[in-house]
Amino acid sequence: MDKKSESEGKLNVDVTESDSRLEDVQYDLPPSYDQVMDQPSNISRKIGWCVDVDSAECPSFQTSATPCMDRNEALSPTLLPAVPFDPDEDCQMLKSFSKGIFGTDEKAVIGVMGKRTWKQRLDVCEAYQNRYGKSFTKKLSSSLARVLIMRPQLYLAYDLYEAIHHTETRSSSNSDGSTYSETVHSPLHRNIIEIICSRSPEELKDLKIRYENELKSKNDLIKEIKKYTSGKLSMLLNMLLTETRDFVGINEQKVQVDVQRLNQCDGSVEDKLFIINLFGMNSVPYVERVAEVFQVQTRTHISELIGLYFSKNNKEALLALYECMIDRGSYYANALRHAMTKRDMDTILRIVATTCETDLGRIKNLYNQRYQKTLEEGIDKHASGTTKHILLAFCGNPRS
């Protein structure tokens, strides 16, 4: 990306082959938001990695590993393909939407775009362009355009770019006591951790391809992670992205060796590197087995060990990795709750929009069980305007 484009705070997004029906759109980068780490939640449920069905109705989701209750459990989408579906009829309903997202017929936008899958929304936009000779996407705010039009994997790549390249304005003092403002690079580590550490190896491979090939910046993701993160966090993220994990079957003798090594940890640099390597270079089943044997032998949960010897971003990344191995829905429920308290609409939009066609139903149930209130209640309280109603529609709220 050239300096002029970067200084304007914009990122051009290429239209891919399957998106060739739409025009290129420039999206403004969102404002910064707080980086605060919650206390880790209790991890109490074990799951496996199952394979998503490759739905002809939603090609935006390629076959990928997704955690669920067990390997045979069906997905729990809250947004299903509309049946019957007529894109020409839908675009006629949107015709009165002529003054932006807060135009004369906001309900039509929510009722149509909020109740259609990603592929169906793309078909509606194509019909709108063909019928009226205008791009419907240009009427949307940049954040809603990403949510409604981008395929989920490209949406994640774009949000990852924003998190890595985030800048904020800080006040500094001159030697004479006067103050001045300066713009500094300030990566949103929490978002980087969430996007990378919550994805399966297959999803990370896809994310890396889209980040490097479908964003016009054409930046190398691994080089960017090395440049804009540091220390053990950078090491762990790069292990996950470089596909170094060993997927050979579980060797019980090696498990015992690693458990003994964990039991001897005292917080030294070598011990921390060992734990980083354990999580970054081994398969999910292997790490789960090591954690299980470690807990049986020491009566200590591996998350306690992480909390004892790591802090801040390193701690958050390792706990995110482990919780997603055990139950990714649980991790997303926690992330949504944190985003609610910080009014972090970008994170709420990202999680809801990228899970509503797969496993948002189960995430909602976990959120309700843990916080004694529904996800919809949280959205209703903390979101506003059309964004709120689109989120509620994606959650399956029939009144949206």
mmCIF file of C-alpha atoms in Angstrom:
data_model
loop_
_atom_site.group_PDB
_atom_site.id
_atom_site.type_symbol
_atom_site.label_atom_id
_atom_site.label_comp_id
_atom_site.label_asym_id
_atom_site.label_seq_id
_atom_site.Cartn_x
_atom_site.Cartn_y
_atom_site.Cartn_z
ATOM 1 C CA MET A 1 0.000 0.000 0.000
ATOM 2 C CA ASP A 2 1.511 3.375 -0.930
ATOM 3 C CA LYS A 3 2.096 6.119 1.631
ATOM 4 C CA LYS A 4 -0.675 8.303 0.333
ATOM 5 C CA SER A 5 -3.274 5.585 0.705
ATOM 6 C CA GLU A 6 -1.980 4.691 4.148
ATOM 7 C CA SER A 7 -2.032 8.281 5.352
ATOM 8 C CA GLU A 8 -5.644 8.593 4.313
ATOM 9 C CA GLY A 9 -6.484 5.650 6.546
ATOM 10 C CA LYS A 10 -8.020 3.535 3.797
ATOM 11 C CA LEU A 11 -7.502 0.110 2.405
ATOM 12 C CA ASN A 12 -8.551 -0.940 -1.058
ATOM 13 C CA VAL A 13 -10.134 -4.364 -1.236
ATOM 14 C CA ASP A 14 -9.945 -6.353 -4.432
ATOM 15 C CA VAL A 15 -13.072 -7.892 -5.865
ATOM 16 C CA THR A 16 -12.336 -11.592 -6.215
ATOM 17 C CA GLU A 17 -13.519 -13.831 -9.005
ATOM 18 C CA SER A 18 -16.714 -14.809 -7.189
ATOM 19 C CA ASP A 19 -17.285 -11.162 -6.245
ATOM 20 C CA SER A 20 -16.763 -9.788 -9.764
ATOM 21 C CA ARG A 21 -20.384 -8.708 -9.866
ATOM 22 C CA LEU A 22 -19.640 -5.926 -7.386
ATOM 23 C CA GLU A 23 -17.590 -2.776 -7.664
ATOM 24 C CA ASP A 24 -14.376 -2.156 -5.730
ATOM 25 C CA VAL A 25 -15.123 -0.325 -2.521
ATOM 26 C CA GLN A 26 -12.854 1.779 -0.304
ATOM 27 C CA TYR A 27 -13.505 1.220 3.380
ATOM 28 C CA ASP A 28 -12.534 3.667 6.113
ATOM 29 C CA LEU A 29 -10.611 2.213 9.016
ATOM 30 C CA PRO A 30 -12.606 2.225 12.283
ATOM 31 C CA PRO A 31 -11.545 4.304 15.305
ATOM 32 C CA SER A 32 -9.374 2.742 17.969
ATOM 33 C CA TYR A 33 -10.802 1.029 20.993
ATOM 34 C CA ASP A 34 -9.464 -0.087 24.346
ATOM 35 C CA GLN A 35 -7.165 -3.041 24.754
ATOM 36 C CA VAL A 36 -8.138 -4.695 28.019
ATOM 37 C CA MET A 37 -7.601 -8.334 28.965
ATOM 38 C CA ASP A 38 -10.254 -10.174 30.922
ATOM 39 C CA GLN A 39 -9.431 -12.749 33.540
ATOM 40 C CA PRO A 40 -9.422 -16.193 31.916
ATOM 41 C CA SER A 41 -12.658 -18.105 32.259
ATOM 42 C CA ASN A 42 -12.950 -21.573 33.673
ATOM 43 C CA ILE A 43 -12.509 -24.216 31.008
ATOM 44 C CA SER A 44 -14.742 -27.158 31.712
ATOM 45 C CA ARG A 45 -15.803 -28.832 28.503
ATOM 46 C CA LYS A 46 -13.820 -30.971 26.074
ATOM 47 C CA ILE A 47 -14.642 -31.214 22.400
ATOM 48 C CA GLY A 48 -13.162 -32.394 19.125
ATOM 49 C CA TRP A 49 -12.528 -30.859 15.752
ATOM 50 C CA CYS A 50 -15.298 -31.657 13.317
ATOM 51 C CA VAL A 51 -15.634 -30.740 9.642
ATOM 52 C CA ASP A 52 -18.105 -28.180 8.338
ATOM 53 C CA VAL A 53 -20.438 -29.312 5.617
ATOM 54 C CA ASP A 54 -19.678 -27.653 2.312
ATOM 55 C CA SER A 55 -23.025 -25.958 1.685
ATOM 56 C CA ALA A 56 -23.986 -25.144 -1.867
ATOM 57 C CA GLU A 57 -26.192 -22.421 -0.413
ATOM 58 C CA CYS A 58 -23.257 -20.731 1.260
ATOM 59 C CA PRO A 59 -20.018 -21.190 -0.674
ATOM 60 C CA SER A 60 -18.444 -18.447 1.420
ATOM 61 C CA PHE A 61 -17.736 -21.168 3.955
ATOM 62 C CA GLN A 62 -15.207 -23.637 2.642
ATOM 63 C CA THR A 63 -14.809 -26.999 4.334
ATOM 64 C CA SER A 64 -12.851 -26.328 7.513
ATOM 65 C CA ALA A 65 -12.305 -27.638 10.996
ATOM 66 C CA THR A 66 -14.699 -26.156 13.528
ATOM 67 C CA PRO A 67 -15.038 -27.067 17.192
ATOM 68 C CA CYS A 68 -18.351 -28.432 18.415
ATOM 69 C CA MET A 69 -19.665 -30.560 21.257
ATOM 70 C CA ASP A 70 -18.451 -33.759 19.652
ATOM 71 C CA ARG A 71 -17.371 -34.961 16.256
ATOM 72 C CA ASN A 72 -20.885 -35.904 15.211
ATOM 73 C CA GLU A 73 -22.770 -32.829 16.364
ATOM 74 C CA ALA A 74 -24.499 -30.775 13.656
ATOM 75 C CA LEU A 75 -23.764 -27.081 13.202
ATOM 76 C CA SER A 76 -26.069 -24.538 14.835
ATOM 77 C CA PRO A 77 -26.546 -21.609 12.429
ATOM 78 C CA THR A 78 -28.877 -18.753 13.310
ATOM 79 C CA LEU A 79 -29.042 -17.470 9.726
ATOM 80 C CA LEU A 80 -30.381 -19.875 7.109
ATOM 81 C CA PRO A 81 -30.943 -19.355 3.363
ATOM 82 C CA ALA A 82 -34.254 -17.629 2.641
ATOM 83 C CA VAL A 83 -36.726 -19.956 0.906
ATOM 84 C CA PRO A 84 -38.234 -18.951 -1.449
ATOM 85 C CA PHE A 85 -35.634 -16.451 -2.600
ATOM 86 C CA ASP A 86 -36.092 -13.907 -5.419
ATOM 87 C CA PRO A 87 -33.254 -11.356 -5.676
ATOM 88 C CA ASP A 88 -35.232 -9.199 -8.115
ATOM 89 C CA GLU A 89 -38.093 -8.906 -5.648
ATOM 90 C CA ASP A 90 -35.649 -8.109 -2.850
ATOM 91 C CA CYS A 91 -33.935 -5.314 -4.773
ATOM 92 C CA GLN A 92 -37.318 -3.733 -5.496
ATOM 93 C CA MET A 93 -37.983 -3.689 -1.750
ATOM 94 C CA LEU A 94 -34.678 -1.847 -1.313
ATOM 95 C CA LYS A 95 -35.439 0.774 -3.981
ATOM 96 C CA SER A 96 -36.858 3.245 -1.487
ATOM 97 C CA PHE A 97 -33.595 3.034 0.414
ATOM 98 C CA SER A 98 -32.153 6.097 -1.306
ATOM 99 C CA LYS A 99 -30.738 8.336 1.413
ATOM 100 C CA GLY A 100 -28.109 6.158 3.049
ATOM 101 C CA ILE A 101 -28.423 3.699 5.871
ATOM 102 C CA PHE A 102 -30.722 6.012 7.809
ATOM 103 C CA GLY A 103 -32.950 6.590 4.798
ATOM 104 C CA THR A 104 -36.689 6.442 4.322
ATOM 105 C CA ASP A 105 -37.061 2.661 4.507
ATOM 106 C CA GLU A 106 -34.563 1.303 7.000
ATOM 107 C CA LYS A 107 -36.864 -1.621 7.791
ATOM 108 C CA ALA A 108 -36.599 -2.829 4.191
ATOM 109 C CA VAL A 109 -32.811 -2.968 4.459
ATOM 110 C CA ILE A 110 -32.927 -4.916 7.710
ATOM 111 C CA GLY A 111 -35.730 -7.181 6.543
ATOM 112 C CA VAL A 112 -33.923 -8.076 3.323
ATOM 113 C CA MET A 113 -30.187 -7.937 3.972
ATOM 114 C CA GLY A 114 -30.425 -9.075 7.575
ATOM 115 C CA LYS A 115 -32.405 -12.199 6.634
ATOM 116 C CA ARG A 116 -30.271 -13.425 3.738
ATOM 117 C CA THR A 117 -27.098 -15.498 3.709
ATOM 118 C CA TRP A 118 -23.884 -14.031 2.361
ATOM 119 C CA LYS A 119 -24.380 -15.557 -1.091
ATOM 120 C CA GLN A 120 -27.985 -14.358 -1.253
ATOM 121 C CA ARG A 121 -26.967 -10.822 -0.273
ATOM 122 C CA LEU A 122 -24.475 -10.850 -3.138
ATOM 123 C CA ASP A 123 -27.238 -11.939 -5.529
ATOM 124 C CA VAL A 124 -29.449 -9.088 -4.294
ATOM 125 C CA CYS A 125 -26.654 -6.562 -4.904
ATOM 126 C CA GLU A 126 -26.165 -7.896 -8.420
ATOM 127 C CA ALA A 127 -29.883 -7.626 -9.136
ATOM 128 C CA TYR A 128 -29.914 -4.070 -7.774
ATOM 129 C CA GLN A 129 -26.993 -3.079 -10.002
ATOM 130 C CA ASN A 130 -28.596 -4.636 -13.079
ATOM 131 C CA ARG A 131 -32.033 -3.155 -12.470
ATOM 132 C CA TYR A 132 -31.134 0.379 -11.395
ATOM 133 C CA GLY A 133 -27.606 0.841 -12.719
ATOM 134 C CA LYS A 134 -26.367 1.844 -9.276
ATOM 135 C CA SER A 135 -24.315 0.111 -6.603
ATOM 136 C CA PHE A 136 -26.302 -0.627 -3.478
ATOM 137 C CA THR A 137 -23.116 -1.073 -1.452
ATOM 138 C CA LYS A 138 -22.217 2.611 -1.822
ATOM 139 C CA LYS A 139 -25.253 3.453 0.293
ATOM 140 C CA LEU A 140 -23.869 1.534 3.262
ATOM 141 C CA SER A 141 -21.469 2.678 5.958
ATOM 142 C CA SER A 142 -18.035 1.089 5.626
ATOM 143 C CA SER A 143 -18.517 -1.285 8.572
ATOM 144 C CA LEU A 144 -21.930 -2.482 7.367
ATOM 145 C CA ALA A 145 -20.618 -2.877 3.824
ATOM 146 C CA ARG A 146 -17.968 -5.270 5.145
ATOM 147 C CA VAL A 147 -20.507 -7.204 7.194
ATOM 148 C CA LEU A 148 -23.130 -7.511 4.476
ATOM 149 C CA ILE A 149 -21.046 -7.902 1.325
ATOM 150 C CA MET A 150 -17.648 -9.401 2.110
ATOM 151 C CA ARG A 151 -17.326 -13.169 2.254
ATOM 152 C CA PRO A 152 -16.556 -14.128 5.870
ATOM 153 C CA GLN A 153 -12.939 -15.178 5.249
ATOM 154 C CA LEU A 154 -12.115 -11.917 3.444
ATOM 155 C CA TYR A 155 -13.858 -10.002 6.231
ATOM 156 C CA LEU A 156 -11.500 -11.658 8.740
ATOM 157 C CA ALA A 157 -8.460 -10.837 6.595
ATOM 158 C CA TYR A 158 -9.512 -7.208 6.375
ATOM 159 C CA ASP A 159 -10.119 -6.920 10.132
ATOM 160 C CA LEU A 160 -6.738 -8.541 10.769
ATOM 161 C CA TYR A 161 -5.101 -5.938 8.533
ATOM 162 C CA GLU A 162 -6.823 -3.167 10.497
ATOM 163 C CA ALA A 163 -5.693 -4.644 13.808
ATOM 164 C CA ILE A 164 -2.072 -4.950 12.661
ATOM 165 C CA HIS A 165 -1.898 -1.469 11.105
ATOM 166 C CA HIS A 166 -3.971 0.351 13.712
ATOM 167 C CA THR A 167 -2.781 3.827 14.678
ATOM 168 C CA GLU A 168 -3.839 6.146 17.460
ATOM 169 C CA THR A 169 -3.227 9.773 18.431
ATOM 170 C CA ARG A 170 -1.263 10.370 21.621
ATOM 171 C CA SER A 171 -0.356 13.569 23.427
ATOM 172 C CA SER A 172 3.304 14.266 24.178
ATOM 173 C CA SER A 173 5.114 17.081 25.934
ATOM 174 C CA ASN A 174 7.854 19.353 24.621
ATOM 175 C CA SER A 175 10.840 20.356 26.735
ATOM 176 C CA ASP A 176 9.214 23.752 27.343
ATOM 177 C CA GLY A 177 6.123 22.116 28.829
ATOM 178 C CA SER A 178 3.861 22.581 25.831
ATOM 179 C CA THR A 179 2.000 19.596 24.439
ATOM 180 C CA TYR A 180 1.550 18.232 20.957
ATOM 181 C CA SER A 181 -0.269 15.310 19.361
ATOM 182 C CA GLU A 182 1.360 12.582 17.363
ATOM 183 C CA THR A 183 0.016 9.600 15.474
ATOM 184 C CA VAL A 184 1.712 6.361 16.470
ATOM 185 C CA HIS A 185 1.405 2.793 15.293
ATOM 186 C CA SER A 186 -0.470 0.794 17.936
ATOM 187 C CA PRO A 187 -1.486 -2.746 16.911
ATOM 188 C CA LEU A 188 -4.694 -4.041 18.471
ATOM 189 C CA HIS A 189 -3.135 -7.142 20.001
ATOM 190 C CA ARG A 190 -6.404 -8.422 21.409
ATOM 191 C CA ASN A 191 -7.976 -8.509 17.944
ATOM 192 C CA ILE A 192 -4.883 -10.060 16.376
ATOM 193 C CA ILE A 193 -4.932 -12.766 19.042
ATOM 194 C CA GLU A 194 -8.651 -13.422 18.638
ATOM 195 C CA ILE A 195 -8.539 -13.718 14.855
ATOM 196 C CA ILE A 196 -5.439 -15.937 14.675
ATOM 197 C CA CYS A 197 -5.604 -18.004 17.862
ATOM 198 C CA SER A 198 -9.266 -18.959 17.451
ATOM 199 C CA ARG A 199 -8.804 -20.453 13.967
ATOM 200 C CA SER A 200 -8.070 -24.029 13.000
ATOM 201 C CA PRO A 201 -4.966 -24.804 10.883
ATOM 202 C CA GLU A 202 -7.146 -25.053 7.762
ATOM 203 C CA GLU A 203 -8.767 -21.703 8.485
ATOM 204 C CA LEU A 204 -5.413 -20.034 9.126
ATOM 205 C CA LYS A 205 -4.093 -21.302 5.813
ATOM 206 C CA ASP A 206 -7.123 -19.822 4.059
ATOM 207 C CA LEU A 207 -6.826 -16.569 6.029
ATOM 208 C CA LYS A 208 -3.181 -16.161 5.060
ATOM 209 C CA ILE A 209 -3.963 -16.718 1.367
ATOM 210 C CA ARG A 210 -6.745 -14.137 1.398
ATOM 211 C CA TYR A 211 -4.664 -11.628 3.374
ATOM 212 C CA GLU A 212 -1.822 -11.831 0.873
ATOM 213 C CA ASN A 213 -3.794 -12.233 -2.366
ATOM 214 C CA GLU A 214 -7.190 -10.562 -1.987
ATOM 215 C CA LEU A 215 -6.270 -7.352 -0.176
ATOM 216 C CA LYS A 216 -4.760 -4.824 -2.556
ATOM 217 C CA SER A 217 -1.934 -4.153 -0.122
ATOM 218 C CA LYS A 218 -0.550 -7.631 -1.056
ATOM 219 C CA ASN A 219 1.462 -7.718 2.180
ATOM 220 C CA ASP A 220 3.146 -10.867 3.476
ATOM 221 C CA LEU A 221 1.244 -11.755 6.662
ATOM 222 C CA ILE A 222 4.115 -13.512 8.432
ATOM 223 C CA LYS A 223 6.466 -10.586 7.752
ATOM 224 C CA GLU A 224 3.853 -8.186 9.080
ATOM 225 C CA ILE A 225 3.382 -10.208 12.256
ATOM 226 C CA LYS A 226 7.149 -10.215 12.794
ATOM 227 C CA LYS A 227 7.305 -6.465 12.173
ATOM 228 C CA TYR A 228 4.363 -5.333 14.280
ATOM 229 C CA THR A 229 4.403 -7.808 17.181
ATOM 230 C CA SER A 230 7.348 -8.848 19.312
ATOM 231 C CA GLY A 231 8.814 -11.411 21.648
ATOM 232 C CA LYS A 232 7.067 -14.650 22.487
ATOM 233 C CA LEU A 233 3.736 -13.461 21.064
ATOM 234 C CA SER A 234 5.317 -12.927 17.652
ATOM 235 C CA MET A 235 6.982 -16.333 17.883
ATOM 236 C CA LEU A 236 3.718 -18.103 18.732
ATOM 237 C CA LEU A 237 1.665 -16.370 16.039
ATOM 238 C CA ASN A 238 4.262 -17.169 13.409
ATOM 239 C CA MET A 239 4.319 -20.830 14.426
ATOM 240 C CA LEU A 240 0.558 -20.975 13.928
ATOM 241 C CA LEU A 241 0.725 -19.245 10.552
ATOM 242 C CA THR A 242 3.669 -21.182 9.114
ATOM 243 C CA GLU A 243 1.926 -24.567 9.443
ATOM 244 C CA THR A 244 4.720 -26.052 11.571
ATOM 245 C CA ARG A 245 2.359 -28.105 13.733
ATOM 246 C CA ASP A 246 3.040 -31.836 13.882
ATOM 247 C CA PHE A 247 -0.058 -33.850 12.937
ATOM 248 C CA VAL A 248 1.468 -37.295 13.479
ATOM 249 C CA GLY A 249 -0.508 -39.518 15.850
ATOM 250 C CA ILE A 250 -0.094 -39.149 19.607
ATOM 251 C CA ASN A 251 3.082 -40.725 20.948
ATOM 252 C CA GLU A 252 2.392 -41.596 24.588
ATOM 253 C CA GLN A 253 6.069 -41.799 25.415
ATOM 254 C CA LYS A 254 6.584 -38.259 24.124
ATOM 255 C CA VAL A 255 3.481 -37.169 26.063
ATOM 256 C CA GLN A 256 5.073 -38.416 29.303
ATOM 257 C CA VAL A 257 8.323 -36.608 28.516
ATOM 258 C CA ASP A 258 6.494 -33.331 27.886
ATOM 259 C CA VAL A 259 4.345 -33.714 31.006
ATOM 260 C CA GLN A 260 7.455 -34.251 33.109
ATOM 261 C CA ARG A 261 9.009 -31.164 31.525
ATOM 262 C CA LEU A 262 5.900 -29.127 32.360
ATOM 263 C CA ASN A 263 6.001 -30.387 35.926
ATOM 264 C CA GLN A 264 9.571 -29.115 36.266
ATOM 265 C CA CYS A 265 8.778 -25.606 34.981
ATOM 266 C CA ASP A 266 9.801 -22.765 37.272
ATOM 267 C CA GLY A 267 9.164 -19.791 35.006
ATOM 268 C CA SER A 268 12.560 -19.511 33.362
ATOM 269 C CA VAL A 269 12.951 -18.240 29.805
ATOM 270 C CA GLU A 270 13.603 -21.819 28.675
ATOM 271 C CA ASP A 271 10.402 -22.996 30.359
ATOM 272 C CA LYS A 272 8.342 -20.302 28.654
ATOM 273 C CA LEU A 273 9.828 -21.170 25.280
ATOM 274 C CA PHE A 274 9.013 -24.826 25.904
ATOM 275 C CA ILE A 275 5.348 -23.989 26.564
ATOM 276 C CA ILE A 276 5.209 -21.743 23.479
ATOM 277 C CA ASN A 277 6.627 -24.578 21.374
ATOM 278 C CA LEU A 278 4.212 -27.089 22.918
ATOM 279 C CA PHE A 279 1.216 -25.039 21.801
ATOM 280 C CA GLY A 280 2.636 -23.727 18.547
ATOM 281 C CA MET A 281 4.179 -26.856 17.063
ATOM 282 C CA ASN A 282 1.835 -29.697 18.045
ATOM 283 C CA SER A 283 -1.598 -30.795 16.917
ATOM 284 C CA VAL A 284 -4.734 -30.046 18.915
ATOM 285 C CA PRO A 285 -5.227 -33.697 20.021
ATOM 286 C CA TYR A 286 -1.623 -33.897 21.198
ATOM 287 C CA VAL A 287 -1.816 -30.702 23.303
ATOM 288 C CA GLU A 288 -5.131 -31.888 24.755
ATOM 289 C CA ARG A 289 -3.550 -35.216 25.703
ATOM 290 C CA VAL A 290 -0.564 -33.538 27.368
ATOM 291 C CA ALA A 291 -2.891 -31.238 29.313
ATOM 292 C CA GLU A 292 -5.043 -34.191 30.380
ATOM 293 C CA VAL A 293 -2.113 -36.275 31.649
ATOM 294 C CA PHE A 294 -0.542 -33.225 33.313
ATOM 295 C CA GLN A 295 -3.752 -32.544 35.227
ATOM 296 C CA VAL A 296 -4.117 -36.179 36.305
ATOM 297 C CA GLN A 297 -0.538 -36.378 37.543
ATOM 298 C CA THR A 298 -0.262 -32.953 39.171
ATOM 299 C CA ARG A 299 -3.895 -31.977 39.874
ATOM 300 C CA THR A 300 -3.024 -28.702 38.212
ATOM 301 C CA HIS A 301 -4.840 -27.372 35.159
ATOM 302 C CA ILE A 302 -2.512 -26.279 32.371
ATOM 303 C CA SER A 303 -4.308 -22.916 32.252
ATOM 304 C CA GLU A 304 -3.087 -22.295 35.813
ATOM 305 C CA LEU A 305 0.478 -22.894 34.647
ATOM 306 C CA ILE A 306 -0.005 -20.396 31.817
ATOM 307 C CA GLY A 307 -1.454 -17.823 34.208
ATOM 308 C CA LEU A 308 1.457 -18.307 36.595
ATOM 309 C CA TYR A 309 4.320 -17.852 34.147
ATOM 310 C CA PHE A 310 2.915 -15.553 31.426
ATOM 311 C CA SER A 311 1.341 -12.109 31.437
ATOM 312 C CA LYS A 312 -0.559 -9.729 29.201
ATOM 313 C CA ASN A 313 -0.585 -10.629 25.499
ATOM 314 C CA ASN A 314 1.384 -13.874 25.858
ATOM 315 C CA LYS A 315 -0.993 -15.119 28.520
ATOM 316 C CA GLU A 316 -4.052 -14.088 26.532
ATOM 317 C CA ALA A 317 -2.813 -15.781 23.349
ATOM 318 C CA LEU A 318 -2.009 -19.099 25.038
ATOM 319 C CA LEU A 319 -5.290 -19.154 26.962
ATOM 320 C CA ALA A 320 -7.182 -18.302 23.763
ATOM 321 C CA LEU A 321 -5.441 -21.143 21.943
ATOM 322 C CA TYR A 322 -6.211 -23.642 24.675
ATOM 323 C CA GLU A 323 -9.817 -22.578 25.224
ATOM 324 C CA CYS A 324 -10.473 -22.790 21.491
ATOM 325 C CA MET A 325 -8.994 -26.291 21.462
ATOM 326 C CA ILE A 326 -11.451 -27.218 24.208
ATOM 327 C CA ASP A 327 -14.468 -25.152 23.146
ATOM 328 C CA ARG A 328 -14.292 -22.334 20.619
ATOM 329 C CA GLY A 329 -17.917 -21.405 21.284
ATOM 330 C CA SER A 330 -17.008 -20.754 24.909
ATOM 331 C CA TYR A 331 -14.149 -18.510 23.833
ATOM 332 C CA TYR A 332 -16.411 -16.507 21.507
ATOM 333 C CA ALA A 333 -19.029 -16.126 24.232
ATOM 334 C CA ASN A 334 -16.345 -14.591 26.473
ATOM 335 C CA ALA A 335 -15.056 -12.384 23.649
ATOM 336 C CA LEU A 336 -18.563 -11.105 22.924
ATOM 337 C CA ARG A 337 -19.131 -10.289 26.578
ATOM 338 C CA HIS A 338 -15.872 -8.341 26.747
ATOM 339 C CA ALA A 339 -16.767 -6.481 23.551
ATOM 340 C CA MET A 340 -20.161 -5.582 25.028
ATOM 341 C CA THR A 341 -18.581 -4.007 28.104
ATOM 342 C CA LYS A 342 -16.216 -1.972 25.918
ATOM 343 C CA ARG A 343 -18.843 -1.126 23.286
ATOM 344 C CA ASP A 344 -16.455 -2.661 20.767
ATOM 345 C CA MET A 345 -18.865 -2.958 17.855
ATOM 346 C CA ASP A 346 -16.171 -4.078 15.402
ATOM 347 C CA THR A 347 -15.510 -7.251 17.405
ATOM 348 C CA ILE A 348 -19.216 -7.923 17.957
ATOM 349 C CA LEU A 349 -19.902 -7.515 14.237
ATOM 350 C CA ARG A 350 -16.949 -9.723 13.293
ATOM 351 C CA ILE A 351 -17.897 -12.624 15.564
ATOM 352 C CA VAL A 352 -21.624 -12.517 14.840
ATOM 353 C CA ALA A 353 -21.240 -12.060 11.071
ATOM 354 C CA THR A 354 -18.654 -14.832 10.674
ATOM 355 C CA THR A 355 -20.446 -17.416 12.850
ATOM 356 C CA CYS A 356 -24.136 -16.816 12.131
ATOM 357 C CA GLU A 357 -24.136 -19.334 9.261
ATOM 358 C CA THR A 358 -22.220 -21.967 11.236
ATOM 359 C CA ASP A 359 -22.303 -22.112 15.048
ATOM 360 C CA LEU A 360 -23.740 -18.872 16.488
ATOM 361 C CA GLY A 361 -26.696 -20.810 17.914
ATOM 362 C CA ARG A 362 -24.439 -22.677 20.307
ATOM 363 C CA ILE A 363 -22.433 -19.533 21.121
ATOM 364 C CA LYS A 364 -25.703 -17.844 22.096
ATOM 365 C CA ASN A 365 -26.599 -20.720 24.410
ATOM 366 C CA LEU A 366 -23.201 -20.568 26.131
ATOM 367 C CA TYR A 367 -23.472 -16.792 26.485
ATOM 368 C CA ASN A 368 -26.889 -17.158 28.099
ATOM 369 C CA GLN A 369 -25.721 -19.885 30.498
ATOM 370 C CA ARG A 370 -22.614 -17.977 31.552
ATOM 371 C CA TYR A 371 -23.999 -14.462 31.944
ATOM 372 C CA GLN A 372 -27.656 -15.161 32.723
ATOM 373 C CA LYS A 373 -28.831 -12.991 29.858
ATOM 374 C CA THR A 374 -29.253 -13.501 26.151
ATOM 375 C CA LEU A 375 -26.855 -12.271 23.497
ATOM 376 C CA GLU A 376 -29.758 -10.359 21.973
ATOM 377 C CA GLU A 377 -30.246 -8.470 25.255
ATOM 378 C CA GLY A 378 -26.592 -7.459 25.218
ATOM 379 C CA ILE A 379 -26.796 -6.295 21.609
ATOM 380 C CA ASP A 380 -29.994 -4.372 22.296
ATOM 381 C CA LYS A 381 -28.326 -2.585 25.216
ATOM 382 C CA HIS A 382 -24.932 -1.787 23.699
ATOM 383 C CA ALA A 383 -25.573 -1.410 19.949
ATOM 384 C CA SER A 384 -27.750 1.123 18.178
ATOM 385 C CA GLY A 385 -29.361 2.019 14.877
ATOM 386 C CA THR A 386 -29.261 -0.207 11.842
ATOM 387 C CA THR A 387 -26.163 -2.027 13.123
ATOM 388 C CA LYS A 388 -28.128 -3.243 16.124
ATOM 389 C CA HIS A 389 -31.016 -4.507 14.016
ATOM 390 C CA ILE A 390 -28.719 -6.248 11.527
ATOM 391 C CA LEU A 391 -26.951 -7.992 14.425
ATOM 392 C CA LEU A 392 -30.270 -9.055 15.931
ATOM 393 C CA ALA A 393 -31.397 -10.366 12.551
ATOM 394 C CA PHE A 394 -28.181 -12.392 12.187
ATOM 395 C CA CYS A 395 -28.862 -13.807 15.651
ATOM 396 C CA GLY A 396 -32.173 -15.142 14.385
ATOM 397 C CA ASN A 397 -34.406 -12.576 16.081
ATOM 398 C CA PRO A 398 -37.740 -12.788 14.194
ATOM 399 C CA ARG A 399 -38.718 -9.255 15.166
ATOM 400 C CA SER A 400 -35.689 -7.625 13.520
#
